[in-house]
PDB file of C-alpha atoms in Angstrom:
ATOM      1  CA  MET T 210      26.540 -25.069  41.321  1.00 95.00           C
ATOM      2  CA  ASP T 211      26.084 -24.851  45.082  1.00 96.00           C
ATOM      3  CA  VAL T 212      25.479 -28.161  46.868  1.00 94.00           C
ATOM      4  CA  SER T 213      24.718 -27.655  50.548  1.00 91.00           C
ATOM      5  CA  GLY T 214      27.448 -25.077  50.983  1.00 92.00           C
ATOM      6  CA  VAL T 215      29.997 -26.563  48.585  1.00 98.00           C
ATOM      7  CA  LYS T 216      30.476 -24.845  45.233  1.00 98.00           C
ATOM      8  CA  ALA T 217      31.119 -27.385  42.467  1.00 98.00           C
ATOM      9  CA  ASP T 218      32.341 -26.540  38.959  1.00 98.00           C
ATOM     10  CA  PHE T 219      33.133 -28.792  35.996  1.00 98.00           C
ATOM     11  CA  LEU T 220      36.543 -28.180  34.434  1.00 97.00           C
ATOM     12  CA  GLY T 221      36.070 -30.525  31.496  1.00 95.00           C
ATOM     13  CA  HIS T 222      36.764 -34.225  30.984  1.00 95.00           C
ATOM     14  CA  SER T 223      37.098 -35.631  34.541  1.00 97.00           C
ATOM     15  CA  GLY T 224      38.165 -32.405  36.200  1.00 98.00           C
ATOM     16  CA  PHE T 225      36.285 -30.604  38.957  1.00 98.00           C
ATOM     17  CA  LEU T 226      36.779 -27.593  41.198  1.00 98.00           C
ATOM     18  CA  PHE T 227      35.229 -27.624  44.659  1.00 98.00           C
ATOM     19  CA  ASN T 228      35.275 -24.506  46.818  1.00 98.00           C
ATOM     20  CA  TYR T 229      34.566 -24.899  50.515  1.00 98.00           C
ATOM     21  CA  LYS T 230      35.322 -22.536  53.370  1.00 96.00           C
ATOM     22  CA  GLY T 231      37.523 -20.470  51.089  1.00 96.00           C
ATOM     23  CA  LYS T 232      39.620 -23.449  49.978  1.00 98.00           C
ATOM     24  CA  ASN T 233      39.896 -24.676  46.388  1.00 98.00           C
ATOM     25  CA  ILE T 234      40.075 -28.431  45.834  1.00 98.00           C
ATOM     26  CA  ILE T 235      40.745 -29.511  42.231  1.00 98.00           C
ATOM     27  CA  VAL T 236      40.449 -33.073  40.932  1.00 98.00           C
ATOM     28  CA  ASP T 237      42.175 -34.321  37.745  1.00 98.00           C
ATOM     29  CA  PRO T 238      42.712 -30.984  35.932  1.00 98.00           C
ATOM     30  CA  TYR T 239      43.097 -31.432  32.185  1.00 97.00           C
ATOM     31  CA  ARG T 240      43.122 -28.694  29.535  1.00 96.00           C
ATOM     32  CA  VAL T 241      41.643 -26.277  32.053  1.00 97.00           C
ATOM     33  CA  SER T 242      40.728 -22.725  31.157  1.00 96.00           C
ATOM     34  CA  ASP T 243      42.522 -19.624  32.382  1.00 96.00           C
ATOM     35  CA  ALA T 244      39.470 -18.870  34.548  1.00 96.00           C
ATOM     36  CA  VAL T 245      40.315 -21.692  36.950  1.00 98.00           C
ATOM     37  CA  PRO T 246      41.738 -20.348  40.227  1.00 98.00           C
ATOM     38  CA  LYS T 247      44.816 -21.610  42.050  1.00 98.00           C
ATOM     39  CA  ALA T 248      44.283 -24.732  44.133  1.00 98.00           C
ATOM     40  CA  ASP T 249      44.966 -25.337  47.795  1.00 98.00           C
ATOM     41  CA  LEU T 250      44.603 -29.093  47.300  1.00 98.00           C
ATOM     42  CA  VAL T 251      44.894 -31.150  44.090  1.00 98.00           C
ATOM     43  CA  LEU T 252      43.729 -34.761  43.837  1.00 98.00           C
ATOM     44  CA  ILE T 253      45.006 -36.986  41.019  1.00 98.00           C
ATOM     45  CA  THR T 254      43.301 -40.345  40.518  1.00 98.00           C
ATOM     46  CA  HIS T 255      45.920 -42.061  38.343  1.00 97.00           C
ATOM     47  CA  GLY T 256      48.788 -41.557  35.950  1.00 96.00           C
ATOM     48  CA  HIS T 257      47.119 -41.438  32.541  1.00 95.00           C
ATOM     49  CA  SER T 258      47.954 -38.111  30.916  1.00 94.00           C
ATOM     50  CA  ASP T 259      44.324 -36.968  30.716  1.00 94.00           C
ATOM     51  CA  HIS T 260      44.165 -37.171  34.532  1.00 96.00           C
ATOM     52  CA  CYS T 261      47.761 -36.539  35.578  1.00 97.00           C
ATOM     53  CA  SER T 262      48.619 -33.556  33.393  1.00 97.00           C
ATOM     54  CA  ILE T 263      51.864 -31.895  34.468  1.00 97.00           C
ATOM     55  CA  LYS T 264      51.035 -28.775  32.465  1.00 97.00           C
ATOM     56  CA  ASP T 265      47.658 -28.374  34.145  1.00 98.00           C
ATOM     57  CA  VAL T 266      48.863 -29.135  37.669  1.00 98.00           C
ATOM     58  CA  GLN T 267      51.543 -26.476  37.211  1.00 97.00           C
ATOM     59  CA  LYS T 268      48.944 -24.041  35.882  1.00 97.00           C
ATOM     60  CA  ILE T 269      46.583 -24.329  38.839  1.00 98.00           C
ATOM     61  CA  SER T 270      49.210 -24.650  41.574  1.00 97.00           C
ATOM     62  CA  LYS T 271      50.756 -22.006  43.794  1.00 97.00           C
ATOM     63  CA  LYS T 272      53.588 -22.255  46.285  1.00 96.00           C
ATOM     64  CA  GLY T 273      52.559 -24.788  48.908  1.00 96.00           C
ATOM     65  CA  THR T 274      49.696 -26.376  46.980  1.00 98.00           C
ATOM     66  CA  VAL T 275      49.248 -29.901  48.331  1.00 98.00           C
ATOM     67  CA  VAL T 276      48.994 -32.575  45.627  1.00 98.00           C
ATOM     68  CA  LEU T 277      47.825 -36.096  46.428  1.00 98.00           C
ATOM     69  CA  CYS T 278      48.263 -38.819  43.820  1.00 98.00           C
ATOM     70  CA  SER T 279      48.638 -42.531  43.218  1.00 96.00           C
ATOM     71  CA  VAL T 280      52.193 -43.851  43.197  1.00 96.00           C
ATOM     72  CA  ASP T 281      52.459 -44.071  39.401  1.00 96.00           C
ATOM     73  CA  CYS T 282      52.171 -40.264  39.179  1.00 97.00           C
ATOM     74  CA  GLN T 283      55.124 -39.529  41.431  1.00 95.00           C
ATOM     75  CA  SER T 284      57.929 -39.253  38.896  1.00 93.00           C
ATOM     76  CA  SER T 285      55.865 -36.998  36.618  1.00 93.00           C
ATOM     77  CA  LEU T 286      54.574 -34.676  39.311  1.00 97.00           C
ATOM     78  CA  MET T 287      57.990 -34.242  40.913  1.00 94.00           C
ATOM     79  CA  LYS T 288      58.698 -32.003  37.907  1.00 92.00           C
ATOM     80  CA  VAL T 289      56.098 -29.482  39.106  1.00 95.00           C
ATOM     81  CA  LYS T 290      57.810 -26.741  41.112  1.00 92.00           C
ATOM     82  CA  GLY T 291      56.556 -25.412  44.420  1.00 94.00           C
ATOM     83  CA  ILE T 292      54.012 -28.094  45.288  1.00 97.00           C
ATOM     84  CA  GLU T 293      53.879 -30.358  48.326  1.00 97.00           C
ATOM     85  CA  LEU T 294      53.547 -33.844  46.843  1.00 98.00           C
ATOM     86  CA  HIS T 295      52.163 -36.849  48.737  1.00 97.00           C
ATOM     87  CA  ILE T 296      51.533 -40.416  47.567  1.00 98.00           C
ATOM     88  CA  VAL T 297      48.259 -41.980  48.678  1.00 98.00           C
ATOM     89  CA  ALA T 298      46.766 -45.441  48.228  1.00 98.00           C
ATOM     90  CA  VAL T 299      43.456 -47.265  48.394  1.00 98.00           C
ATOM     91  CA  ASN T 300      41.979 -47.231  51.925  1.00 98.00           C
ATOM     92  CA  ASP T 301      44.012 -44.209  53.037  1.00 98.00           C
ATOM     93  CA  LEU T 302      42.082 -41.734  55.184  1.00 98.00           C
ATOM     94  CA  LEU T 303      43.288 -38.150  55.600  1.00 98.00           C
ATOM     95  CA  ASP T 304      42.052 -35.225  57.669  1.00 97.00           C
ATOM     96  CA  PHE T 305      42.893 -31.709  56.455  1.00 96.00           C
ATOM     97  CA  GLY T 306      40.768 -29.928  59.028  1.00 94.00           C
ATOM     98  CA  PHE T 307      38.469 -28.290  56.499  1.00 95.00           C
ATOM     99  CA  ILE T 308      37.760 -31.645  54.794  1.00 97.00           C
ATOM    100  CA  ARG T 309      38.269 -35.362  55.385  1.00 98.00           C
ATOM    101  CA  LEU T 310      39.322 -37.538  52.477  1.00 98.00           C
ATOM    102  CA  GLY T 311      39.042 -41.251  51.745  1.00 98.00           C
ATOM    103  CA  CYS T 312      40.836 -43.058  48.919  1.00 98.00           C
ATOM    104  CA  VAL T 313      38.768 -45.812  47.312  1.00 98.00           C
ATOM    105  CA  PRO T 314      39.375 -48.272  44.441  1.00 98.00           C
ATOM    106  CA  ALA T 315      38.855 -47.329  40.796  1.00 98.00           C
ATOM    107  CA  TYR T 316      39.376 -49.949  38.095  1.00 97.00           C
ATOM    108  CA  THR T 317      37.847 -51.514  35.015  1.00 95.00           C
ATOM    109  CA  PHE T 318      37.418 -55.114  33.975  1.00 93.00           C
ATOM    110  CA  GLY T 319      39.414 -54.616  30.776  1.00 81.00           C
ATOM    111  CA  LYS T 320      43.109 -53.828  30.357  1.00 75.00           C
ATOM    112  CA  ARG T 321      43.106 -50.023  30.544  1.00 87.00           C
ATOM    113  CA  HIS T 322      42.593 -49.667  34.304  1.00 93.00           C
ATOM    114  CA  PRO T 323      43.515 -52.970  35.993  1.00 95.00           C
ATOM    115  CA  LYS T 324      42.718 -53.391  39.669  1.00 96.00           C
ATOM    116  CA  GLN T 325      46.297 -54.273  40.579  1.00 95.00           C
ATOM    117  CA  GLU T 326      47.465 -50.760  39.682  1.00 95.00           C
ATOM    118  CA  GLY T 327      45.771 -49.432  42.807  1.00 96.00           C
ATOM    119  CA  TRP T 328      44.293 -46.408  41.080  1.00 97.00           C
ATOM    120  CA  LEU T 329      41.911 -44.165  42.929  1.00 98.00           C
ATOM    121  CA  GLY T 330      38.556 -42.602  43.413  1.00 98.00           C
ATOM    122  CA  PHE T 331      38.045 -40.078  46.204  1.00 98.00           C
ATOM    123  CA  VAL T 332      35.387 -39.633  48.876  1.00 98.00           C
ATOM    124  CA  ILE T 333      35.534 -36.027  50.045  1.00 98.00           C
ATOM    125  CA  ASN T 334      33.717 -35.230  53.261  1.00 97.00           C
ATOM    126  CA  PHE T 335      32.686 -31.586  53.594  1.00 97.00           C
ATOM    127  CA  GLY T 336      30.921 -31.985  56.924  1.00 93.00           C
ATOM    128  CA  LYS T 337      27.434 -33.249  56.113  1.00 93.00           C
ATOM    129  CA  THR T 338      28.058 -32.981  52.365  1.00 96.00           C
ATOM    130  CA  ILE T 339      29.940 -35.911  50.832  1.00 97.00           C
ATOM    131  CA  PHE T 340      31.263 -36.070  47.259  1.00 98.00           C
ATOM    132  CA  TYR T 341      32.320 -39.340  45.639  1.00 98.00           C
ATOM    133  CA  VAL T 342      34.529 -38.697  42.592  1.00 98.00           C
ATOM    134  CA  ALA T 343      34.787 -42.146  41.092  1.00 98.00           C
ATOM    135  CA  GLY T 344      37.853 -41.845  38.842  1.00 97.00           C
ATOM    136  CA  ASP T 345      38.183 -44.060  35.767  1.00 96.00           C
ATOM    137  CA  THR T 346      36.184 -47.086  36.781  1.00 96.00           C
ATOM    138  CA  ASP T 347      33.539 -49.633  35.941  1.00 97.00           C
ATOM    139  CA  ASN T 348      30.553 -50.387  38.137  1.00 97.00           C
ATOM    140  CA  ILE T 349      32.690 -52.267  40.651  1.00 97.00           C
ATOM    141  CA  PRO T 350      31.536 -54.258  43.716  1.00 97.00           C
ATOM    142  CA  GLU T 351      33.301 -51.857  46.103  1.00 97.00           C
ATOM    143  CA  MET T 352      30.725 -49.189  45.301  1.00 97.00           C
ATOM    144  CA  GLN T 353      28.238 -51.098  47.424  1.00 95.00           C
ATOM    145  CA  LYS T 354      30.232 -50.041  50.490  1.00 94.00           C
ATOM    146  CA  LEU T 355      29.623 -46.387  49.631  1.00 96.00           C
ATOM    147  CA  SER T 356      25.850 -46.657  49.490  1.00 91.00           C
ATOM    148  CA  GLY T 357      25.451 -45.680  53.130  1.00 89.00           C
ATOM    149  CA  TYR T 358      26.911 -42.208  52.710  1.00 89.00           C
ATOM    150  CA  GLY T 359      23.548 -40.738  51.807  1.00 83.00           C
ATOM    151  CA  LYS T 360      22.036 -41.771  55.125  1.00 79.00           C
ATOM    152  CA  LYS T 361      22.115 -40.026  58.501  1.00 75.00           C
ATOM    153  CA  GLY T 362      21.204 -36.650  57.070  1.00 85.00           C
ATOM    154  CA  ASN T 363      24.157 -36.352  54.688  1.00 92.00           C
ATOM    155  CA  THR T 364      23.951 -34.878  51.195  1.00 96.00           C
ATOM    156  CA  PHE T 365      25.708 -37.468  49.030  1.00 97.00           C
ATOM    157  CA  VAL T 366      26.789 -36.563  45.477  1.00 98.00           C
ATOM    158  CA  ALA T 367      28.289 -39.083  43.034  1.00 98.00           C
ATOM    159  CA  PHE T 368      30.470 -38.012  40.088  1.00 98.00           C
ATOM    160  CA  LEU T 369      30.521 -40.935  37.650  1.00 98.00           C
ATOM    161  CA  PRO T 370      32.271 -41.603  34.311  1.00 97.00           C
ATOM    162  CA  VAL T 371      29.851 -42.277  31.454  1.00 96.00           C
ATOM    163  CA  ALA T 372      31.886 -42.496  28.240  1.00 91.00           C
ATOM    164  CA  GLY T 373      32.185 -46.243  27.688  1.00 82.00           C
ATOM    165  CA  ASP T 374      34.474 -46.663  24.656  1.00 77.00           C
ATOM    166  CA  ASP T 375      36.268 -49.637  26.262  1.00 76.00           C
ATOM    167  CA  ARG T 376      37.758 -47.226  28.814  1.00 84.00           C
ATOM    168  CA  VAL T 377      35.221 -46.761  31.615  1.00 93.00           C
ATOM    169  CA  MET T 378      31.595 -47.672  32.243  1.00 95.00           C
ATOM    170  CA  ASP T 379      29.083 -46.336  29.751  1.00 96.00           C
ATOM    171  CA  SER T 380      25.937 -44.368  30.567  1.00 97.00           C
ATOM    172  CA  TYR T 381      23.845 -47.504  31.101  1.00 97.00           C
ATOM    173  CA  SER T 382      26.329 -49.060  33.491  1.00 97.00           C
ATOM    174  CA  ALA T 383      26.817 -45.727  35.256  1.00 98.00           C
ATOM    175  CA  VAL T 384      23.080 -45.578  35.961  1.00 98.00           C
ATOM    176  CA  LYS T 385      23.276 -49.043  37.495  1.00 98.00           C
ATOM    177  CA  ALA T 386      26.102 -47.782  39.673  1.00 98.00           C
ATOM    178  CA  ALA T 387      24.034 -44.740  40.647  1.00 98.00           C
ATOM    179  CA  LYS T 388      21.163 -47.012  41.671  1.00 97.00           C
ATOM    180  CA  VAL T 389      23.551 -48.864  43.986  1.00 96.00           C
ATOM    181  CA  LEU T 390      25.019 -45.657  45.413  1.00 97.00           C
ATOM    182  CA  ASN T 391      21.637 -43.919  45.716  1.00 95.00           C
ATOM    183  CA  PRO T 392      23.057 -40.375  45.883  1.00 97.00           C
ATOM    184  CA  ALA T 393      21.003 -37.234  46.357  1.00 96.00           C
ATOM    185  CA  LEU T 394      22.551 -36.089  43.081  1.00 97.00           C
ATOM    186  CA  ALA T 395      24.529 -37.807  40.306  1.00 98.00           C
ATOM    187  CA  ILE T 396      26.812 -35.869  37.965  1.00 98.00           C
ATOM    188  CA  PRO T 397      28.391 -37.324  34.788  1.00 98.00           C
ATOM    189  CA  MET T 398      32.065 -36.905  33.984  1.00 97.00           C
ATOM    190  CA  GLY T 399      34.744 -38.167  31.612  1.00 95.00           C
ATOM    191  CA  TYR T 400      33.567 -36.540  28.391  1.00 94.00           C
ATOM    192  CA  GLY T 401      33.852 -33.488  26.189  1.00 84.00           C
ATOM    193  CA  SER T 402      37.628 -33.078  25.991  1.00 79.00           C
ATOM    194  CA  GLY T 403      38.137 -34.803  22.663  1.00 77.00           C
ATOM    195  CA  VAL T 404      39.869 -37.755  24.343  1.00 81.00           C
ATOM    196  CA  TYR T 405      36.740 -39.870  24.607  1.00 82.00           C
ATOM    197  CA  GLY T 406      33.109 -39.403  25.545  1.00 86.00           C
ATOM    198  CA  THR T 407      30.690 -36.719  24.388  1.00 92.00           C
ATOM    199  CA  GLU T 408      27.940 -34.540  25.799  1.00 94.00           C
ATOM    200  CA  LYS T 409      25.497 -37.059  24.310  1.00 95.00           C
ATOM    201  CA  ASP T 410      26.854 -39.652  26.750  1.00 95.00           C
ATOM    202  CA  ALA T 411      26.324 -37.231  29.614  1.00 97.00           C
ATOM    203  CA  GLN T 412      22.793 -36.349  28.507  1.00 97.00           C
ATOM    204  CA  LEU T 413      21.901 -40.029  28.087  1.00 97.00           C
ATOM    205  CA  PHE T 414      23.083 -40.671  31.641  1.00 98.00           C
ATOM    206  CA  VAL T 415      20.955 -37.834  33.007  1.00 98.00           C
ATOM    207  CA  ASP T 416      17.896 -38.995  31.065  1.00 98.00           C
ATOM    208  CA  LEU T 417      18.306 -42.607  32.214  1.00 98.00           C
ATOM    209  CA  CYS T 418      18.758 -41.477  35.815  1.00 98.00           C
ATOM    210  CA  LYS T 419      15.505 -39.550  35.677  1.00 97.00           C
ATOM    211  CA  GLN T 420      13.747 -42.597  34.228  1.00 98.00           C
ATOM    212  CA  ASN T 421      14.981 -44.544  37.238  1.00 97.00           C
ATOM    213  CA  GLY T 422      13.922 -41.978  39.824  1.00 97.00           C
ATOM    214  CA  LEU T 423      17.431 -40.573  40.357  1.00 98.00           C
ATOM    215  CA  ASN T 424      18.334 -36.895  40.430  1.00 98.00           C
ATOM    216  CA  ALA T 425      21.095 -36.060  37.920  1.00 98.00           C
ATOM    217  CA  VAL T 426      22.423 -32.915  36.261  1.00 98.00           C
ATOM    218  CA  ILE T 427      25.139 -31.862  33.816  1.00 98.00           C
ATOM    219  CA  LEU T 428      27.422 -29.194  35.204  1.00 97.00           C
ATOM    220  CA  PRO T 429      28.425 -26.431  32.767  1.00 94.00           C
ATOM    221  CA  LYS T 430      32.138 -26.229  32.034  1.00 94.00           C
ATOM    222  CA  ILE T 431      34.182 -23.259  33.217  1.00 93.00           C
TER     223      ILE T 431
END
């Protein structure tokens, strides 16, 4: 799917591939297909194995691939050969020239993703196109601060978990989050891998968004 000059593909579960200006940015690869190209930049939200998969990071990396991750991923990802590994934290801002990146909080109100872990969502700025990949999170108060990204002529896209299952926000809560964020487009994630969440959760999210005047689509998996 092309979004204002950025090509976005769903890799399954919470994984995405973004291609911009000839660069491949991959977020949370997990059980990815052989069709997925090598990444220039890999973003890992947290250390759970369905987000920080050593096997998948190795599969989509080449010599010099830059990998950014939360601190709990460091010991695992140091096993991946040839990558350039960097630890990032909430509120970090990075400029790669072709994109700018902000690290934002991702947590749930239960025990699976506690706030004190400092796990991440990412705000990726492709010029006037801005993607918010929320990570494993509930509808948290910090999302209110992101609601302004859709203003000033930007195209703002929110990628939100929808599975529920005592792990992340469910489709109903994700729609409430989307109403706060007010993106030009909302895309569901965190389903379909057999870990948790199904395509029914994603479709429910899209249907509820439309009922609330929000634009939402399901991306096909590659």
